[in-house]
mmCIF file of C-alpha atoms and ligand atoms in Angstrom:
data_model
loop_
_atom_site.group_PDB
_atom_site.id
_atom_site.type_symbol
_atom_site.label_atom_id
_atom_site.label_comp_id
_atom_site.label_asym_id
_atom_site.label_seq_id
_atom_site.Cartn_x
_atom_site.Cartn_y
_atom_site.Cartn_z
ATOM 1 C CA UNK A 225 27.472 18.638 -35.252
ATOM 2 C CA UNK A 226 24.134 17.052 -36.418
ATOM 3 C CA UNK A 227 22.956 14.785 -33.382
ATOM 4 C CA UNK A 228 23.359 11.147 -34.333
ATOM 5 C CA UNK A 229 20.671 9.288 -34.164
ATOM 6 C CA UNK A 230 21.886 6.790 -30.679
ATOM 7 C CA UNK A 231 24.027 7.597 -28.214
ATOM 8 C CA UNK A 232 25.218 4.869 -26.181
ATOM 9 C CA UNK A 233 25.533 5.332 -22.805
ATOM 10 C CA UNK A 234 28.106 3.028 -20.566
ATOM 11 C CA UNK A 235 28.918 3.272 -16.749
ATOM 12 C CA UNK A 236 32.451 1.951 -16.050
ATOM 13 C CA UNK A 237 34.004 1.074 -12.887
ATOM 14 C CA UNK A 238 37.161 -1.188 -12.793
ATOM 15 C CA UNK A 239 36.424 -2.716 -16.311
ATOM 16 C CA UNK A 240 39.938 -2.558 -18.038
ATOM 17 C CA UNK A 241 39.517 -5.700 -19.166
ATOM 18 C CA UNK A 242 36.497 -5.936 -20.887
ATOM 19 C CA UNK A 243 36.602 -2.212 -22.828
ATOM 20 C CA UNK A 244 38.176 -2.953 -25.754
ATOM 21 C CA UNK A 245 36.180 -6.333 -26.623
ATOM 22 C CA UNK A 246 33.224 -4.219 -25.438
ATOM 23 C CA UNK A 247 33.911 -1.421 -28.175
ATOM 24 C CA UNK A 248 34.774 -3.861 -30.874
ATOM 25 C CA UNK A 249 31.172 -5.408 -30.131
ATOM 26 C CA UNK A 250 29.530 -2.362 -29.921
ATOM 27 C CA UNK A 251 31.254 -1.564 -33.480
ATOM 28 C CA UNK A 252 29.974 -4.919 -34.916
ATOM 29 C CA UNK A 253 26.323 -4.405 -33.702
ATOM 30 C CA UNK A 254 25.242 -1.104 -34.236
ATOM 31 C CA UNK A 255 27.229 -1.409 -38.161
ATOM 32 C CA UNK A 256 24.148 -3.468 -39.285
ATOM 33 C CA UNK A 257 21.713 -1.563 -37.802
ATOM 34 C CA UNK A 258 21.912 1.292 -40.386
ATOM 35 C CA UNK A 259 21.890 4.186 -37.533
ATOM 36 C CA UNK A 260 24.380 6.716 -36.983
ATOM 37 C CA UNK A 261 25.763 6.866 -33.245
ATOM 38 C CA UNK A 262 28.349 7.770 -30.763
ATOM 39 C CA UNK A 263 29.252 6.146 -27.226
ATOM 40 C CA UNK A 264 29.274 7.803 -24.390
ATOM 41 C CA UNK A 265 31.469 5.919 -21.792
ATOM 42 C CA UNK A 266 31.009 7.413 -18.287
ATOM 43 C CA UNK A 267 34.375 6.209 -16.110
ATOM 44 C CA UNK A 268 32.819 6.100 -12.639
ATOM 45 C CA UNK A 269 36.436 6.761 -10.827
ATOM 46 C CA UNK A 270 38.344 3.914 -12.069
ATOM 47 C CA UNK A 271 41.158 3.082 -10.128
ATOM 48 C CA UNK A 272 42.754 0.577 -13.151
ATOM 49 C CA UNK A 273 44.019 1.568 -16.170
ATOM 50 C CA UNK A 274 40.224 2.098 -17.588
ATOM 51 C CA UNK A 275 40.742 5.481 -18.429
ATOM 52 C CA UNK A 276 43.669 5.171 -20.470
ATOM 53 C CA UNK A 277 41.979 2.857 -22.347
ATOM 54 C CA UNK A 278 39.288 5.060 -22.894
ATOM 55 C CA UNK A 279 41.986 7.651 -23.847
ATOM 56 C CA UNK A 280 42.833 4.891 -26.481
ATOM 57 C CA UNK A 281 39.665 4.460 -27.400
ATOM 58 C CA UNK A 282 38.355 8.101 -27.909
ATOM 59 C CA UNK A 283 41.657 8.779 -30.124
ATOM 60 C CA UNK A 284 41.015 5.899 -32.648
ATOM 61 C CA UNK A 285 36.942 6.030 -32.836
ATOM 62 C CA UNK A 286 35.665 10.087 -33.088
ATOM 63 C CA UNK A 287 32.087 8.504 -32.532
ATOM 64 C CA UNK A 288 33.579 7.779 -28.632
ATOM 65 C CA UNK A 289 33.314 9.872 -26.100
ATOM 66 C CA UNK A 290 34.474 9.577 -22.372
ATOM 67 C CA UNK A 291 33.534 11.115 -19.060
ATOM 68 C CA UNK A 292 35.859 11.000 -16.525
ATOM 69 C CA UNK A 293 34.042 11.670 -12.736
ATOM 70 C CA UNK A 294 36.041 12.967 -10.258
ATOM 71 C CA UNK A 295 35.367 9.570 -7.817
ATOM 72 C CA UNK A 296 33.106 7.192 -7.712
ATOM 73 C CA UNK A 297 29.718 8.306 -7.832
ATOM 74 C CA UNK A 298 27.845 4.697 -8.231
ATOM 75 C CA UNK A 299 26.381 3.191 -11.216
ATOM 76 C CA UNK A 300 22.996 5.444 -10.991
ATOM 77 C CA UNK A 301 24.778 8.645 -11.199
ATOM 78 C CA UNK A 302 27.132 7.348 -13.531
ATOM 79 C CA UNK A 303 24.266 6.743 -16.073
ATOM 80 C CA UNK A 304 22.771 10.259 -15.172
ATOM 81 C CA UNK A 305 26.090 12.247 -16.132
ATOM 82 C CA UNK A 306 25.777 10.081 -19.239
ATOM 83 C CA UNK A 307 22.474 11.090 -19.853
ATOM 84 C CA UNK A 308 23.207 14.408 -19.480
ATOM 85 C CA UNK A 309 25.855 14.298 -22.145
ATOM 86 C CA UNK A 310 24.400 12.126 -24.515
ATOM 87 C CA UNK A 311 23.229 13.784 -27.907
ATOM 88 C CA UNK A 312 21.429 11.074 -29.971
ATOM 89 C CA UNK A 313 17.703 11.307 -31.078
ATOM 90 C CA UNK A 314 17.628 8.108 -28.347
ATOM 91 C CA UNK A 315 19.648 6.810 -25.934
ATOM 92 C CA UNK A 316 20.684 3.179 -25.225
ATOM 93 C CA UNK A 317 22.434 2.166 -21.795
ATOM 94 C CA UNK A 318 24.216 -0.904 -21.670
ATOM 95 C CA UNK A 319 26.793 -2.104 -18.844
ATOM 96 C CA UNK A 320 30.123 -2.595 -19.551
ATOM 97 C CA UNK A 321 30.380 -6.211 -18.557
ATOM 98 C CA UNK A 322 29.348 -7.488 -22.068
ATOM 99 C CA UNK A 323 26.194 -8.945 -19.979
ATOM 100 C CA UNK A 324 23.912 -6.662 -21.804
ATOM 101 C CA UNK A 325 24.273 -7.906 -25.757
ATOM 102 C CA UNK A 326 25.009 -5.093 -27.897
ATOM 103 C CA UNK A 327 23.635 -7.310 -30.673
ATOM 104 C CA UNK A 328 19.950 -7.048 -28.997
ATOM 105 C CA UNK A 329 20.238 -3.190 -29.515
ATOM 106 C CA UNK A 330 19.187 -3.906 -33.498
ATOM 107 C CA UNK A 331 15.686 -5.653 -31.960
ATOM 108 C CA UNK A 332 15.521 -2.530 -29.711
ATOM 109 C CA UNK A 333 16.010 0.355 -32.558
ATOM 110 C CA UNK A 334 13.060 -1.525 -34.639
ATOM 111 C CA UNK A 335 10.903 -1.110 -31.416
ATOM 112 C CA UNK A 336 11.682 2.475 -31.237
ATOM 113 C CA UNK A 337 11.074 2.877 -35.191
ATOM 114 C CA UNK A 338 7.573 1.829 -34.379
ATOM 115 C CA UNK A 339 7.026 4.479 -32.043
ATOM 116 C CA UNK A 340 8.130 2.666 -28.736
ATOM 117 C CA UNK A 341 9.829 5.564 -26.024
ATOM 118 C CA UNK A 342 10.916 3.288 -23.472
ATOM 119 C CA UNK A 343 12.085 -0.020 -25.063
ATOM 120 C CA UNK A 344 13.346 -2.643 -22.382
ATOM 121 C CA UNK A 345 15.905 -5.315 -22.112
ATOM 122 C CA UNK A 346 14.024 -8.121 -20.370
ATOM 123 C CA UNK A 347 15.789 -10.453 -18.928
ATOM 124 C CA UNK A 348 15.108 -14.165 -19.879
ATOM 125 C CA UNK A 349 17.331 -16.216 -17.452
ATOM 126 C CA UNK A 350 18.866 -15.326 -14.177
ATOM 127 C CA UNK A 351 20.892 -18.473 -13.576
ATOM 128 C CA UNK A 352 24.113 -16.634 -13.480
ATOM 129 C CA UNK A 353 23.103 -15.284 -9.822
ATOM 130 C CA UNK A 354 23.360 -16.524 -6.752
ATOM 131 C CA UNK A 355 20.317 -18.647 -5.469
ATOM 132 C CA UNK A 356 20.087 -15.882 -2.498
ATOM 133 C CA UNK A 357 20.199 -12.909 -4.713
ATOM 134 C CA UNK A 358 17.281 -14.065 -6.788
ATOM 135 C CA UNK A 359 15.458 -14.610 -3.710
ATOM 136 C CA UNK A 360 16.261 -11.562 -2.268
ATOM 137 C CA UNK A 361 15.262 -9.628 -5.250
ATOM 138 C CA UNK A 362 12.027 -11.214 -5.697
ATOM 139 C CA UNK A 363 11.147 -10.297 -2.143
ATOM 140 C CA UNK A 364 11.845 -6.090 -2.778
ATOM 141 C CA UNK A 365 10.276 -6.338 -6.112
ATOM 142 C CA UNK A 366 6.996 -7.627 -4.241
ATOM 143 C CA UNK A 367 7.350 -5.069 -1.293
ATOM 144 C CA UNK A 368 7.670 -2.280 -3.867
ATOM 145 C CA UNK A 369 4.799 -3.116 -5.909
ATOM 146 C CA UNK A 370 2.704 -3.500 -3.057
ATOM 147 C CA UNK A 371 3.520 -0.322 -1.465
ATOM 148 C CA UNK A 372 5.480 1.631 -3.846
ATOM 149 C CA UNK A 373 4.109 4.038 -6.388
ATOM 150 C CA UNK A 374 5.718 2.538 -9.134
ATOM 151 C CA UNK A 375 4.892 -0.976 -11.165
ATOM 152 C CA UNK A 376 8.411 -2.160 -12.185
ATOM 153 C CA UNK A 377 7.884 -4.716 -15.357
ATOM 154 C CA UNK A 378 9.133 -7.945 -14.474
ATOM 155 C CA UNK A 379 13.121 -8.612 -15.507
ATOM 156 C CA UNK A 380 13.730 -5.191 -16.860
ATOM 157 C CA UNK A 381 16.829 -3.941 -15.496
ATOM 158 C CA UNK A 382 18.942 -0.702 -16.966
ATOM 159 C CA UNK A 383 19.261 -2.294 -20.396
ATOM 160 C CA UNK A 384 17.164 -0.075 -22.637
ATOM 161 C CA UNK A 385 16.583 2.282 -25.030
ATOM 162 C CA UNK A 386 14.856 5.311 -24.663
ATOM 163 C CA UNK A 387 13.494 8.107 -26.937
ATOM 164 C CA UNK A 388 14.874 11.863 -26.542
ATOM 165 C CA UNK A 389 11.841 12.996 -25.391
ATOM 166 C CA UNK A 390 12.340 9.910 -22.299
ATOM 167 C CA UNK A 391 15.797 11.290 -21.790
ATOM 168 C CA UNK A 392 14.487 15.097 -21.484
ATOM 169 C CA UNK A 393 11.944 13.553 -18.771
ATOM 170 C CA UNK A 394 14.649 11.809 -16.969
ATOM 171 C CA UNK A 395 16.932 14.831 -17.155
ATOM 172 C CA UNK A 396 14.519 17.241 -15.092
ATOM 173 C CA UNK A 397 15.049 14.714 -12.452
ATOM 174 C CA UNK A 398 17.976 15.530 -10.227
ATOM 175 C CA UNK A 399 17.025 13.918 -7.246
ATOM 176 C CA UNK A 400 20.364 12.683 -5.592
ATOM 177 C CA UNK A 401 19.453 9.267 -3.699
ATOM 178 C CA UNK A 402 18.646 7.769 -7.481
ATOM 179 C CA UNK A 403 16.918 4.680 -8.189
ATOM 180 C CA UNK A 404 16.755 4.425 -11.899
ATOM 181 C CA UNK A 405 14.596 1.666 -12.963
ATOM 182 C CA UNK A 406 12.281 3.620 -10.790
ATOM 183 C CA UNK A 407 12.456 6.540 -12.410
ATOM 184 C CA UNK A 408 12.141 4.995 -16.111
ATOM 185 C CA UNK A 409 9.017 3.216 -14.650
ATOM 186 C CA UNK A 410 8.344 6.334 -13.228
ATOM 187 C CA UNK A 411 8.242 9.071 -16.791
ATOM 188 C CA UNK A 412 5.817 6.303 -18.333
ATOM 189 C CA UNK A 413 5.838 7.048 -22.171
ATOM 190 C CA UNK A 414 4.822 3.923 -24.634
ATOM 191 C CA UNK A 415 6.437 1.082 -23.244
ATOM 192 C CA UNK A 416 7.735 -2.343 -24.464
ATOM 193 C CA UNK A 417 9.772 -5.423 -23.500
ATOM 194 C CA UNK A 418 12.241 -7.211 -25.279
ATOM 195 C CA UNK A 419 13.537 -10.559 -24.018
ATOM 196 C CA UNK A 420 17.376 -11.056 -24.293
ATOM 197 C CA UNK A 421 19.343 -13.172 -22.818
ATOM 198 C CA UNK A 422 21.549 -12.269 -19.443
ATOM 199 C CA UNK A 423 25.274 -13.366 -20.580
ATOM 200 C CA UNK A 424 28.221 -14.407 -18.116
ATOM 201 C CA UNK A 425 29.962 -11.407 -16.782
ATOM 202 C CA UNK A 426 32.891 -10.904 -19.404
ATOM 203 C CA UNK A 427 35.582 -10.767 -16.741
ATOM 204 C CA UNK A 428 36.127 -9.452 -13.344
ATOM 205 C CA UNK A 429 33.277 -9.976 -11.121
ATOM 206 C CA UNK A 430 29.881 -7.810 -10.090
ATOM 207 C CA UNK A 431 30.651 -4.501 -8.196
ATOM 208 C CA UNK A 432 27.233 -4.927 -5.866
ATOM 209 C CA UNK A 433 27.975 -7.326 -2.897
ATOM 210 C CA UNK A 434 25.035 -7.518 -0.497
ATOM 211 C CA UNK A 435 25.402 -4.586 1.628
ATOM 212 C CA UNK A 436 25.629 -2.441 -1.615
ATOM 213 C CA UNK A 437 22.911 -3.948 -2.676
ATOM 214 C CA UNK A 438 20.681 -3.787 0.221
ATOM 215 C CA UNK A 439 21.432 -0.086 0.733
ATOM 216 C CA UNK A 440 20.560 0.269 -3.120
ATOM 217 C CA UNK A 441 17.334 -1.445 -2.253
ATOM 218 C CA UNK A 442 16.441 0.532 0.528
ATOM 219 C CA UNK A 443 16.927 3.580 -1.899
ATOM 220 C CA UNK A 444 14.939 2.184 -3.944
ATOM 221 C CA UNK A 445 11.764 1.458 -1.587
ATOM 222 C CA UNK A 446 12.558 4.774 0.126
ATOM 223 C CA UNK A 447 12.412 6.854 -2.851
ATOM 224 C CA UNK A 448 9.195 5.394 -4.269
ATOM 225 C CA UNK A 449 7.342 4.733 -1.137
ATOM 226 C CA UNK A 450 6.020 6.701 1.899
ATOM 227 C CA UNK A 451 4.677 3.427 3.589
ATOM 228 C CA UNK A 452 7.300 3.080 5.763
ATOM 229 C CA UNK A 453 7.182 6.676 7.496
ATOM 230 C CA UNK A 454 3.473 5.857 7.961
ATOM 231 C CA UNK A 455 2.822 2.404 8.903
ATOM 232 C CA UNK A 456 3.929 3.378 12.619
ATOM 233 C CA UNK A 457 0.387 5.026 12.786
ATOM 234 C CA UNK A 458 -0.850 1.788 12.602
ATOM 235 C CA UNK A 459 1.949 0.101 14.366
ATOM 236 C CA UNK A 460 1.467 2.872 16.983
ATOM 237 C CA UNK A 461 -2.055 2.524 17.627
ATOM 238 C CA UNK A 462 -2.077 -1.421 17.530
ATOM 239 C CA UNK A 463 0.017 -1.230 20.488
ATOM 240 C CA UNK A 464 -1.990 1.145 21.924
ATOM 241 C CA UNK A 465 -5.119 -1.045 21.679
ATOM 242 C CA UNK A 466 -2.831 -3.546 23.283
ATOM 243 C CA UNK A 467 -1.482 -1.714 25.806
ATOM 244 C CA UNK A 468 -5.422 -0.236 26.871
ATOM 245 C CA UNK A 469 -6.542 -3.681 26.946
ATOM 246 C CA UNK A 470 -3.515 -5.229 29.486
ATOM 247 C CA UNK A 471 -4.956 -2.101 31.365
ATOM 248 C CA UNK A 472 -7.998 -3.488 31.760
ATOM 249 C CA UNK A 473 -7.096 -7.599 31.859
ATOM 250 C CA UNK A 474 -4.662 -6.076 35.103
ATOM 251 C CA UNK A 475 -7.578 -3.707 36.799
ATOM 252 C CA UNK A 476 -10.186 -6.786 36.604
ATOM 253 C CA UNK A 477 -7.588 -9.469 37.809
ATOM 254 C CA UNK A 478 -7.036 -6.708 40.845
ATOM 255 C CA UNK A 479 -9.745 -6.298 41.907
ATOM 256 C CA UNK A 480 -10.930 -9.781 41.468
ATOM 257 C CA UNK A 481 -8.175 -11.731 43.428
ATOM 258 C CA UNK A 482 -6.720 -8.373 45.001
ATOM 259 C CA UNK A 483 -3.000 -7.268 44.351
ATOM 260 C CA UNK A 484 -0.254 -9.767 42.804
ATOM 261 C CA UNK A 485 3.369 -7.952 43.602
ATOM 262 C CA UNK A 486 5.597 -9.919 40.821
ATOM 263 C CA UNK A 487 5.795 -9.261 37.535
ATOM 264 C CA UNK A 488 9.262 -8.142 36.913
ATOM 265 C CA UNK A 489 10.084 -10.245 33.881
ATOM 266 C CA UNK A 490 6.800 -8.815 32.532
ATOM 267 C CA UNK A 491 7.893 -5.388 33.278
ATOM 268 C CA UNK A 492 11.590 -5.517 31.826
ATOM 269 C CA UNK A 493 10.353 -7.898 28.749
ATOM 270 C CA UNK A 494 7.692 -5.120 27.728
ATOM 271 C CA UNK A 495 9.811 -2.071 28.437
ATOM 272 C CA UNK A 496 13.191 -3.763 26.196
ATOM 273 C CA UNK A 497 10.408 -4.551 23.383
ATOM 274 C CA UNK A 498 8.395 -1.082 23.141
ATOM 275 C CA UNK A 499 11.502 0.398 23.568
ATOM 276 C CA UNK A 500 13.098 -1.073 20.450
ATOM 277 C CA UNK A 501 9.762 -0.068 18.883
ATOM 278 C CA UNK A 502 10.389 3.523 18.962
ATOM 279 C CA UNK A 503 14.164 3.055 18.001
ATOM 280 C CA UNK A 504 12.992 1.270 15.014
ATOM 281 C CA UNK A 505 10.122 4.088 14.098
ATOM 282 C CA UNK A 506 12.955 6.972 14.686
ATOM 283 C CA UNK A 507 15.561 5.207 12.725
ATOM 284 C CA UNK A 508 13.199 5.459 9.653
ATOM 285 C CA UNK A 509 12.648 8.520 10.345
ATOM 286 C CA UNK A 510 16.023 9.098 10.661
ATOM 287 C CA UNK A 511 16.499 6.874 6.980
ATOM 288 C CA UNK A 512 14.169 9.474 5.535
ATOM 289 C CA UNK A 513 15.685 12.664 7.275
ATOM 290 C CA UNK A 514 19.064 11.947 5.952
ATOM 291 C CA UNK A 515 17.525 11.763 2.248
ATOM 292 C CA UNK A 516 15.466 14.958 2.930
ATOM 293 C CA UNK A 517 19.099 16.451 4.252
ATOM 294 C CA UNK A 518 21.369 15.130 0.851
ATOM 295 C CA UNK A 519 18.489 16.710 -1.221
ATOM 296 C CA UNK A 520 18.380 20.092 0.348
ATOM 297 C CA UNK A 521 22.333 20.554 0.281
ATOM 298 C CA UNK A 522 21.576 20.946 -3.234
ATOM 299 C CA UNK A 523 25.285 19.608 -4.453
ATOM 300 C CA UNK A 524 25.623 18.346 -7.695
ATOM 301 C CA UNK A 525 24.937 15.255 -8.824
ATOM 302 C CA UNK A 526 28.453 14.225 -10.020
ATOM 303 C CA UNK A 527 31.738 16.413 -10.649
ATOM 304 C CA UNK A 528 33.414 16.082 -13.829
ATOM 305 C CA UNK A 529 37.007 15.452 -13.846
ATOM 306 C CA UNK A 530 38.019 15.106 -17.623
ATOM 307 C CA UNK A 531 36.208 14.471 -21.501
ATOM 308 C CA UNK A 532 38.236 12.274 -23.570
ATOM 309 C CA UNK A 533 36.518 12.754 -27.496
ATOM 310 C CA UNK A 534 34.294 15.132 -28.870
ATOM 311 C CA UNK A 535 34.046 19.335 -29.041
ATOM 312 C CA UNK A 536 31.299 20.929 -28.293
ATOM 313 C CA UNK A 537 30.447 21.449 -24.420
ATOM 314 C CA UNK A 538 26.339 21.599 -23.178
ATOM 315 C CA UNK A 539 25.634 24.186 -20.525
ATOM 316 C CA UNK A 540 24.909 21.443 -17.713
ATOM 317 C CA UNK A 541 28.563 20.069 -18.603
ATOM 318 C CA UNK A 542 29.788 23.162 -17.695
ATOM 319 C CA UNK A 543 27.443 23.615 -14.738
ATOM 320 C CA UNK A 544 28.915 20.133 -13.008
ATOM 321 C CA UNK A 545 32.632 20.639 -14.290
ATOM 322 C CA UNK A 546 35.183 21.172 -11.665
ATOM 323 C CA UNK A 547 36.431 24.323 -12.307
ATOM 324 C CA UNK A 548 40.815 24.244 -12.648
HETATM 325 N N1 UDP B 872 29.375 0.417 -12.294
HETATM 326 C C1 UDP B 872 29.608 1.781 -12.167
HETATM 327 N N2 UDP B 872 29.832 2.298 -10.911
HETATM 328 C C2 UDP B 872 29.814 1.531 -9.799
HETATM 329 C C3 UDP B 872 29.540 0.146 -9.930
HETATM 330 C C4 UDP B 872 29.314 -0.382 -11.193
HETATM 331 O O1 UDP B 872 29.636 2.504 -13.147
HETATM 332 O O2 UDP B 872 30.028 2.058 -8.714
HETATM 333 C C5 UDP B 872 29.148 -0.161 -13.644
HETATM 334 C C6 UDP B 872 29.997 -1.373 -13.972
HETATM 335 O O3 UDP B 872 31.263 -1.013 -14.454
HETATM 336 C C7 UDP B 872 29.163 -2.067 -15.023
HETATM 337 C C8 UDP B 872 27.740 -1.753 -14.576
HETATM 338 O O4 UDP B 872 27.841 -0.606 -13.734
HETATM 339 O O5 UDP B 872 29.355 -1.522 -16.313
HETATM 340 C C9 UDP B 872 27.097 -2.925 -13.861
HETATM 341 O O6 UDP B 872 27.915 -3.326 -12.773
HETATM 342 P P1 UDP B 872 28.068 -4.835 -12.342
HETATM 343 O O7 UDP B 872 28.289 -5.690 -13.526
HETATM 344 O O8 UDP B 872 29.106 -4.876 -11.290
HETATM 345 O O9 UDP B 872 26.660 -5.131 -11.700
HETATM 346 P P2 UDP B 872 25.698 -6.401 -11.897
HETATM 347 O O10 UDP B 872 25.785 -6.816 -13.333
HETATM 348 O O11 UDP B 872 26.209 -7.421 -10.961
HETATM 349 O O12 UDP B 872 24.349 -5.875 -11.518
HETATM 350 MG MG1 MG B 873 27.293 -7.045 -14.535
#
């Protein structure tokens, strides 16, 4: 089979309802583009009837294909085990919300024609989010471009094309606490933007509530930065300088005006606070060890339960098939 020239690549979780007016817009918008493509839907351990629409799906379209993971992996796997099986000459990921337009796809393909690697979705409007959320978001974006190692363009998000040679980048990447928009800031390659507009979630509602998210976050800054094992040098040695100079405030008022016994509060305030300190220092540590630990084990990234659609098998399916 001749590679076509997009693969689409979808993460699903839960999204019975919106699959089938997903497909028939996917149909719709990549007709007038004059491309050739497939779809690549990656079911992220559905537990509604998803995957027998897929099934459906896959059986009346040959240009779909399905993944079926043996659980749920989370949306940045999900997009790596479609990566891995995606054949096109570029690859676009969308969600499966219908809050990624598969009509802005045409805008990105004419980017890519030009020469563009790593085209963008940016996003024009946020208003569907929660007032917190935004602020929230703004706040990690900040802390990660000051201290992270890589510049995230404002509003992109997973919407986005990228060029085979992109995908090969992203593919030698198997690092298992993933952050993607990291890593496709990360490969570089020519770069571009285009706006499009954030739509209403098509039904059902968003998978990431906030502790999801904050633990996603904290992958994020953990995997890009190395500020926060470090900064309790500083933190360390500020508190030294403080400590060294109580020392010598308490030796000077002693020997001034002679011995002054109380000073319990002082004593229990200082010793709860420092103490806390060093639990916060270790527990990053500890944030950091556990990442070191989940990389070593060496697992594989996903486990694949079932393909719905196409023949031919790559050596890394096999490689992360369960074998039956
Ligand atoms: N998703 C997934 N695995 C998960 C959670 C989400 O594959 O564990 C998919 C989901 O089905 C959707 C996309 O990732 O296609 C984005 O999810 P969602 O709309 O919930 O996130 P939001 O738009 O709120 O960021
Ligand atoms: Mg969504």
């Amino acid at each position: 089979m001749n590679s076509p020239d997009i693969s689409l690549v979808i993460p699903i979780f839960n999204e019975a309802a919106n699959l089938r007016p997903l497909a028939a817009r996917i149909g719709s918008a990549l007709d007038v583009c004059d491309v050739s493509y497939e779809a690549v839907f990656v079911d992220d351990g559905s537990s509604d009837e998803s995957l027998d629409i897929l099934r459906d799906l896959c059986a009346e379209e040959p240009r779909f294909r399905a993944l079926s993971l043996s659980r749920n992996f989370g949306k940045e796997v999900a997009i790596a085990a479609g990566l891995d099986h995606a054949k096109g000459r570029a690859v676009v990921i969308l969600d499966a919300d219908l809050q990624h337009p598969p009509e802005a796809i045409a805008k990105f393909i004419e980017k890519w024609r030009e020469g563009y690697k790593n085209v963008y979705g940016q996003r024009i409007d946020r208003a569907t989010d929660p007032k917190l959320r935004v602020a929230l978001t703004r706040l990690f974006y900040r802390l990660l471009e000051n201290f992270g190692d890589v510049r995230l363009p404002p509003g992109a998000g997973d919407f986005r094309l990228l060029d085979r040679q992109a995908v090969d980048a992203l593919l030698t990447m198997r690092e298992r606490a993933r952050f993607n928009k990291g890593l496709f800031a990360w490969i570089g390659f020519k770069s571009i933007g285009v706006p499009f507009e954030v739509e209403e979630r098509a039904t059902g509602k968003s998978k990431f509530n906030f502790s999801r998210l904050a633990r996603f976050a904290l992958d994020g800054l953990m995997s890009f930065s190395s500020i926060p094992l470090k900064v309790w040098t500083y933190v360390g040695m500020g508190i030294s300088a403080f400590a060294l100079a109580m020392a010598v405030y308490y030796w000077a008022r002693t020997m001034l005006f002679g011995v002054d016994t109380p000073g319990f509060p002082t004593l229990v305030v200082s010793i709860a606070f420092f103490s806390g300190v060093q639990l916060i220092s270790l527990g990053v540590l500890g944030e950091y060890v556990a990442r070191i630990f989940n990389e070593v084990k060496g697992r594989p990234l996903y486990l694949v339960a079932e393909r719905l659609g196409g023949e031919e098998t790559s050596a890394r399916e096999v490689n992360n098939t369960l074998k039956t």
